[in-house]
Amino acid sequence: MAEQTAEKCYEVLDGRDVLRPFRDKFLIPRGSDGQEVIYFAGNSLGLQPKSVKSRIEQELEDWEKFAVEGHTKAKNPWMPYHEFLTTQTAEITGALPEEVVNMNSLTANLHFMFVSFYRPEKKKRKILIEAMSFPSDYYAVESQIRFHGLDPAECIIEARPRSGEHCIRTEDIEEMISVHGDEIALVWLGGVNYYTGQAFDMERITRAAHAKGITAGFDLAHAAGNLRLKLHEWDVDFAVWCNYKYLNGGPGAIGGCYVNKRFHNDRELPKFLGWWGHDKSTRFLMGHKFEPILTAESWQVSNPPIFQLASLKASLDIFAEAGMDRIREKSVAMTSYLHHLINDRLAGKVEIITPEQIEERGCQLSLKISGNGKEIFSKLIERNVICDWREPDVIRVAPVPLYNTFGDVYRFSEILSGLVEESGG
Ligand SMILES: *Cc1c(COP(=O)(O)O)cnc(C)c1O
C-alpha cells in the first residue's frame, strides 16, 4: 500500500501543477484506440496550439480582403509582422529585443552566421565542435571550412566524452580551449546535445572562449523553449535555433537567430545582405547603397513567410503566458520524476545516459536499453507512446511541461517496465 501511494504521487503532482490548464491549449493526437497518446516527442516536433488555426485564418482572410495592401492594412500588418514576435523571442532566449530575429530556417541561419562569425586567420582557423554533433551542423561546418579554401580534416577539432562516459565534461572543453586556443577561431556547440540530452554550461564555455579571443556560438535547437537561457548575460556571440521542437511553431517552422549587440554596429563584419536587412525608413527608396538596420534584423535577407510567423506567434503567446521560469520549474520536476521511476524499476536494464545533474539536462532523457532497444521502441509506438529512436541504440523521451502530465510520466514508466520484463530484459 505504501508503495502504491508513493507511485501514485502523480495524482498529487498533477493536482498541484500550476501549468496543468495549459494542456487544453494544445491538440493532443489520439491513437487507434481513440485515447490520447503519451506524446514524448516534443523535442522533435512540438504539438499544435489550438490557436494556430485562427491565427493563420486571419492572414488568409486579410490576403483575400486586402491583397498587396495587406502589408500595411492587414489586422496584423505584414510589413512589420516579424516584429510582433521580437519581445517574446527575446524573453525565451534571455536576449535583448534588438538581438533576436526569426528568419529562414536553422541550418540556413547557421550558414549566414558563419559568414559573419567564422573568420579564420592564419594559424587561428579551427572550429571546436562536439564529437556527436547533429549531421546537419557537421555538414554545414565542413562546407564552411571548405568555402574558405581550408581542409576540414585539419580545421575541425572535436570535444568528446572520456572513455566509459557518455557526456562531455565542461572542464574538458575548457582544457581544450586553453591548450589549443591559439589555433581555434570558433567554438560551436549545441546548447543541449540532441542525442544524449546533455545541456552545456554555455556561460562557462563562452567565458573560456573569450579569454582566448575565440568567438562562441551555440545551436539551440534543443535548448530554446527548454532551458532558461540568458544569452545576453552570458555574453554569447551568436546563436541559432529552430522553432518547431520545444517552441511548437509547426513542421519546418521559421528559424530563430541571436546576434550579440556588440556586433550590430560593426561595419567591417562580412555579411550576406538582402533588402529586409536594410534600414526600414529608406528601404523602399530602392537605392543601391545598403544602410543596415542596427539590430539583428540586418542579417535578414528576405521578407519573411507570414503564415510561418503566424503559427509561431500562437505558440509564443502561450509561452509568454506560462513564463519560462514556471515552464523550467515544471520541467525539472517532471524529468526528475521520470528519472526516479526508471532508476527505481529498471536499474541495470535501462541506462539513462543523460546527466543526472539538473543543470546539465532539460526535458529529455536518453535511454539505452541493452540488446533489444529497437524492438522495445517499436512496441512503445504500438502502445501509443510517441517517442523516438536514434541510431545506434537510444530511445529519446521528452516530457514537455506545457502539455505533458505527471500521469503521462507514470504511465510511460509502467508501459516501459512491462515491455522490458516481457522481453526478459
Ligand atoms: C533539429 C536540428 C536540426 C535541423 O535543422 P533544420 O535546418 O531545421 O532542418 C539541426 N541541428 C540540430 C542540432 C537539431 O537538433
XYZ file of C-alpha atoms and ligand atoms in Angstrom:
440
model
C 0.000 0.000 0.000
C 2.818 2.365 0.948
C 4.442 1.572 -2.379
C 1.257 2.249 -4.248
C 0.889 5.615 -2.531
C 4.453 6.526 -3.490
C 3.883 5.556 -7.109
C 0.537 7.228 -7.392
C 2.005 10.508 -6.269
C 1.489 11.642 -9.862
C -2.082 12.464 -8.932
C -0.861 14.815 -6.226
C 1.766 16.304 -8.552
C -0.780 16.906 -11.315
C -3.178 18.371 -8.770
C -0.566 20.894 -7.657
C 0.652 21.719 -11.167
C 0.001 25.395 -11.924
C 0.616 24.774 -15.638
C -1.978 21.979 -15.819
C -4.578 24.158 -17.655
C -2.101 24.810 -20.486
C -2.533 21.271 -21.823
C -6.001 22.313 -23.005
C -4.443 24.871 -25.320
C -2.933 22.077 -27.437
C -4.257 19.413 -29.804
C -3.221 16.029 -28.445
C -3.118 13.243 -31.064
C -5.180 10.105 -30.433
C -4.126 6.517 -31.004
C -6.125 3.838 -32.850
C -7.961 3.107 -29.585
C -9.290 6.682 -29.542
C -7.286 7.545 -26.412
C -4.862 10.454 -26.265
C -1.315 9.238 -26.884
C 1.547 9.782 -24.456
C 3.390 12.370 -26.514
C 7.062 12.458 -25.508
C 8.384 13.751 -28.842
C 8.037 17.493 -28.205
C 11.829 17.647 -28.599
C 11.319 16.641 -32.226
C 8.053 18.319 -33.219
C 6.004 20.233 -30.665
C 2.215 19.824 -30.648
C -0.133 22.232 -32.380
C -1.603 25.018 -30.259
C -5.366 25.245 -30.861
C -4.927 28.953 -31.564
C -2.751 28.344 -34.643
C -5.728 27.818 -36.910
C -7.381 31.184 -36.238
C -4.015 32.957 -36.467
C -3.458 31.534 -39.952
C -7.069 32.054 -40.989
C -6.704 35.725 -40.119
C -3.871 36.043 -42.647
C -5.804 34.101 -45.310
C -8.736 36.444 -44.809
C -6.581 39.555 -44.975
C -4.835 38.281 -48.090
C -8.295 37.749 -49.623
C -9.555 41.157 -48.495
C -6.521 43.391 -48.987
C -4.115 41.514 -51.264
C -0.981 43.628 -51.637
C -2.337 46.293 -49.337
C -2.261 43.743 -46.516
C 1.352 44.740 -45.969
C 0.009 47.822 -44.241
C -3.760 47.251 -43.884
C -3.981 43.695 -42.532
C -5.140 43.382 -38.918
C -1.546 42.400 -38.178
C 0.256 44.264 -40.986
C 2.727 42.036 -42.843
C 5.422 44.663 -43.229
C 6.317 44.678 -39.521
C 4.815 41.236 -38.734
C 8.108 39.684 -37.572
C 8.427 42.486 -35.009
C 5.318 41.188 -33.222
C 7.403 38.168 -32.167
C 10.523 40.005 -31.035
C 9.832 40.671 -27.346
C 8.630 37.134 -26.687
C 11.558 35.596 -28.554
C 13.972 37.761 -26.554
C 12.304 36.701 -23.310
C 12.616 32.990 -24.154
C 16.292 33.275 -25.058
C 17.361 35.816 -22.459
C 18.409 38.282 -25.127
C 17.780 41.968 -25.668
C 14.931 42.505 -28.143
C 17.318 44.030 -30.678
C 19.475 40.878 -30.524
C 16.925 38.428 -31.940
C 15.087 37.831 -35.178
C 13.029 34.964 -36.586
C 14.011 34.199 -40.168
C 14.877 31.407 -42.625
C 15.467 28.017 -41.023
C 18.055 26.597 -38.684
C 20.764 25.294 -40.991
C 20.338 28.254 -43.352
C 20.811 30.634 -40.411
C 23.861 28.664 -39.321
C 25.423 29.396 -42.717
C 24.509 33.089 -42.560
C 26.012 33.355 -39.084
C 29.204 31.572 -40.097
C 29.686 34.087 -42.905
C 29.996 36.736 -40.196
C 31.492 34.812 -37.320
C 33.788 32.162 -38.723
C 36.729 34.239 -39.819
C 39.799 32.025 -39.976
C 43.078 33.927 -39.902
C 46.495 32.366 -40.332
C 47.021 29.822 -37.554
C 43.741 30.672 -35.804
C 41.358 28.832 -38.069
C 39.957 25.758 -36.313
C 36.387 25.138 -35.176
C 35.796 23.269 -31.920
C 32.635 21.126 -32.078
C 31.072 18.168 -30.236
C 32.115 14.735 -31.427
C 28.452 13.671 -31.625
C 27.161 16.786 -33.315
C 23.953 16.708 -35.359
C 24.656 15.718 -39.000
C 23.293 18.952 -40.495
C 25.551 21.022 -38.247
C 28.517 18.875 -39.200
C 27.862 19.231 -42.936
C 27.454 22.977 -42.543
C 30.692 23.328 -40.577
C 32.582 21.152 -43.037
C 31.310 23.100 -46.043
C 32.059 26.470 -44.421
C 35.640 25.385 -43.856
C 35.945 24.300 -47.498
C 34.372 27.604 -48.552
C 37.424 29.317 -47.050
C 39.699 27.028 -49.074
C 40.685 25.092 -45.940
C 40.759 21.396 -45.086
C 38.051 20.125 -42.666
C 40.312 17.253 -41.559
C 42.740 19.835 -40.269
C 40.300 22.508 -39.107
C 37.683 20.567 -37.127
C 38.606 19.662 -33.596
C 36.184 17.561 -31.605
C 35.422 17.510 -27.899
C 34.437 14.011 -26.802
C 33.422 12.151 -23.660
C 36.100 10.372 -21.638
C 36.253 6.648 -22.234
C 33.408 4.871 -20.450
C 31.372 8.113 -20.234
C 28.530 9.363 -22.456
C 28.694 13.101 -21.960
C 31.413 15.708 -22.356
C 32.765 17.335 -19.210
C 32.806 21.113 -19.207
C 36.304 21.106 -17.734
C 37.495 19.026 -20.693
C 36.091 21.615 -23.117
C 37.795 24.362 -21.118
C 41.024 22.392 -21.193
C 40.869 22.010 -24.991
C 40.210 25.724 -25.376
C 43.100 26.558 -23.113
C 45.545 24.156 -24.812
C 44.548 24.710 -28.462
C 43.122 28.220 -28.121
C 45.690 29.877 -30.372
C 44.504 27.706 -33.264
C 40.757 27.960 -32.622
C 38.706 30.646 -34.377
C 35.262 29.470 -33.276
C 33.658 27.284 -30.624
C 30.411 25.854 -31.985
C 28.356 23.566 -29.728
C 24.758 22.534 -29.192
C 23.122 24.137 -26.150
C 21.663 20.692 -25.466
C 23.068 17.708 -27.348
C 20.289 16.122 -29.389
C 21.465 12.565 -28.684
C 22.485 12.484 -25.024
C 20.271 15.338 -23.823
C 23.307 16.915 -22.126
C 22.939 20.661 -21.524
C 26.221 22.508 -21.839
C 27.337 25.256 -19.497
C 27.189 27.977 -22.142
C 28.278 30.702 -19.769
C 31.484 28.927 -18.717
C 32.301 27.826 -22.255
C 31.764 31.343 -23.620
C 33.996 32.791 -20.901
C 36.753 30.277 -21.676
C 36.482 31.015 -25.409
C 36.580 34.790 -24.970
C 39.635 34.513 -22.723
C 41.438 33.110 -25.764
C 39.990 35.572 -28.270
C 37.646 32.917 -29.685
C 34.075 33.524 -30.889
C 31.407 31.380 -29.152
C 28.224 30.302 -30.939
C 25.544 27.784 -29.995
C 22.935 25.708 -31.777
C 19.897 25.993 -29.520
C 17.633 23.571 -31.448
C 17.164 21.504 -28.277
C 17.613 24.344 -25.805
C 15.194 27.079 -26.928
C 11.899 26.758 -25.057
C 13.515 24.053 -22.911
C 16.190 25.642 -20.715
C 16.240 29.028 -19.012
C 18.591 30.805 -21.406
C 20.452 34.045 -20.704
C 22.291 34.619 -23.946
C 22.975 38.301 -23.371
C 24.119 37.949 -19.772
C 26.350 35.001 -20.732
C 27.798 37.188 -23.490
C 27.266 34.512 -26.145
C 28.309 35.895 -29.548
C 25.653 34.323 -31.736
C 23.110 31.501 -31.733
C 20.559 29.845 -33.993
C 17.648 27.539 -33.275
C 14.582 26.005 -34.839
C 11.084 26.859 -33.664
C 9.380 23.536 -34.389
C 10.763 21.487 -31.475
C 10.028 22.790 -27.969
C 8.633 26.016 -29.447
C 5.709 24.372 -31.288
C 5.921 26.554 -34.417
C 4.846 23.687 -36.707
C 6.689 21.429 -39.182
C 9.562 23.250 -40.876
C 8.801 26.408 -38.878
C 10.729 29.611 -39.412
C 14.067 29.601 -37.534
C 15.422 31.858 -34.797
C 18.632 33.799 -34.593
C 20.540 35.789 -31.947
C 23.411 38.185 -32.557
C 25.087 39.904 -29.609
C 24.552 43.664 -29.584
C 28.332 44.193 -29.711
C 28.275 43.367 -33.420
C 25.314 45.450 -34.557
C 27.337 48.481 -35.449
C 30.351 46.637 -36.825
C 30.502 47.532 -40.499
C 33.679 45.540 -41.057
C 31.905 42.270 -40.325
C 31.339 40.281 -43.529
C 27.635 39.635 -44.029
C 25.361 38.345 -46.790
C 22.839 41.080 -47.483
C 19.256 41.436 -48.622
C 16.655 44.183 -48.649
C 14.976 43.105 -45.389
C 18.208 43.928 -43.552
C 18.122 47.481 -44.883
C 17.073 50.486 -42.826
C 13.266 50.482 -42.775
C 12.755 54.189 -43.308
C 14.583 54.159 -46.643
C 14.082 50.564 -47.788
C 11.520 51.494 -50.385
C 13.565 54.275 -51.960
C 15.056 51.297 -53.791
C 18.578 52.691 -53.778
C 21.706 50.604 -54.183
C 23.598 51.744 -51.135
C 22.944 49.346 -48.245
C 22.131 51.009 -44.932
C 21.803 48.311 -42.249
C 19.146 48.201 -39.561
C 21.290 48.446 -36.435
C 19.898 45.277 -34.863
C 19.997 41.519 -35.510
C 17.420 42.264 -38.217
C 20.200 43.432 -40.502
C 21.002 39.728 -41.051
C 17.532 39.215 -42.561
C 17.735 38.836 -46.300
C 14.143 38.294 -47.425
C 10.700 39.387 -46.397
C 9.557 36.598 -44.076
C 6.836 33.927 -44.553
C 3.766 35.361 -42.789
C 1.955 32.037 -42.291
C 5.028 30.681 -40.529
C 5.226 33.718 -38.297
C 1.504 33.431 -37.586
C 1.724 29.860 -36.307
C 4.822 30.621 -34.253
C 3.147 33.679 -32.749
C 0.295 31.477 -31.472
C 2.793 29.380 -29.543
C 4.885 32.321 -28.291
C 1.732 33.810 -26.760
C 1.341 30.612 -24.749
C 4.983 30.712 -23.634
C 4.570 34.350 -22.585
C 1.504 33.492 -20.527
C 3.127 30.491 -18.852
C 6.540 32.135 -18.368
C 9.880 30.369 -18.852
C 10.573 30.210 -15.108
C 7.428 28.211 -14.413
C 7.988 26.102 -17.516
C 11.503 25.203 -16.436
C 10.384 24.539 -12.878
C 7.784 22.016 -14.000
C 10.207 20.508 -16.488
C 12.754 19.847 -13.745
C 10.093 18.219 -11.577
C 8.700 16.073 -14.393
C 12.014 14.841 -15.751
C 13.319 14.168 -12.230
C 10.183 12.108 -11.574
C 10.796 10.148 -14.777
C 14.445 9.658 -13.819
C 13.411 8.371 -10.413
C 10.786 5.944 -11.734
C 13.135 4.452 -14.334
C 16.020 4.019 -11.909
C 13.688 2.602 -9.298
C 12.192 -0.062 -11.536
C 14.669 -0.647 -14.290
C 18.128 -0.174 -12.794
C 20.591 -2.428 -14.579
C 18.206 -2.909 -17.512
C 17.773 0.602 -18.806
C 20.683 3.021 -18.673
C 19.939 6.752 -18.631
C 22.830 8.362 -20.494
C 21.588 11.926 -19.890
C 23.381 13.600 -16.956
C 21.688 13.267 -13.579
C 22.563 16.829 -12.511
C 19.565 19.080 -13.126
C 21.666 21.947 -14.552
C 23.092 19.537 -17.112
C 19.843 18.496 -18.722
C 16.495 19.787 -19.980
C 13.253 17.852 -20.558
C 14.798 14.939 -22.403
C 16.156 11.655 -21.089
C 18.053 9.357 -23.443
C 17.563 5.700 -22.599
C 19.931 2.968 -23.605
C 18.356 -0.471 -23.438
C 20.815 -3.302 -23.803
C 20.240 -5.744 -26.660
C 16.719 -5.217 -27.900
C 16.183 -1.483 -27.611
C 14.798 -1.119 -31.098
C 12.202 -3.842 -30.535
C 11.078 -2.192 -27.305
C 10.867 1.122 -29.120
C 8.530 -0.397 -31.761
C 6.337 -1.796 -29.002
C 6.171 1.574 -27.286
C 4.845 3.066 -30.507
C 2.269 0.219 -30.764
C 1.155 1.127 -27.247
C 0.617 4.760 -28.324
C 3.716 6.158 -26.665
C 5.210 8.613 -29.143
C 8.943 8.949 -28.602
C 11.872 8.423 -30.935
C 14.720 6.130 -31.748
C 18.160 7.447 -32.595
C 20.783 5.114 -34.018
C 22.722 3.281 -32.792
C 20.933 2.494 -29.537
C 18.978 5.272 -27.879
C 15.294 5.925 -27.160
C 14.720 9.624 -26.532
C 11.797 10.654 -24.338
C 10.923 14.246 -23.526
C 8.050 15.117 -21.195
C 7.182 18.695 -22.092
C 5.853 20.987 -19.335
C 3.222 22.828 -21.404
C 1.228 19.749 -22.369
C 2.508 16.621 -20.637
C 1.357 15.496 -17.199
C 2.953 13.631 -14.333
C 0.340 10.979 -15.149
C 1.910 10.621 -18.627
C 5.276 10.063 -16.963
C 3.885 7.455 -14.599
C 2.005 5.580 -17.327
C 5.100 5.642 -19.540
C 7.196 4.066 -16.804
C 4.535 1.364 -16.310
C 4.452 0.536 -20.016
C 8.238 0.539 -20.364
C 8.693 -1.696 -17.297
C 6.117 -4.119 -18.684
C 7.867 -4.275 -22.053
C 11.326 -4.727 -20.586
C 10.064 -7.507 -18.324
C 8.195 -9.194 -21.170
C 11.330 -9.217 -23.289
C 13.214 -10.909 -20.452
C 15.419 -7.859 -20.026
C 16.650 19.625 -35.345
C 18.042 20.014 -35.568
C 18.481 20.487 -36.819
C 17.545 20.561 -38.003
O 17.960 21.506 -38.931
P 16.923 22.245 -39.918
O 17.772 23.191 -40.635
O 15.870 22.877 -39.061
O 16.333 21.197 -40.788
C 19.810 20.879 -36.935
N 20.659 20.808 -35.893
C 20.268 20.343 -34.681
C 21.243 20.277 -33.556
C 18.964 19.922 -34.493
O 18.593 19.445 -33.308
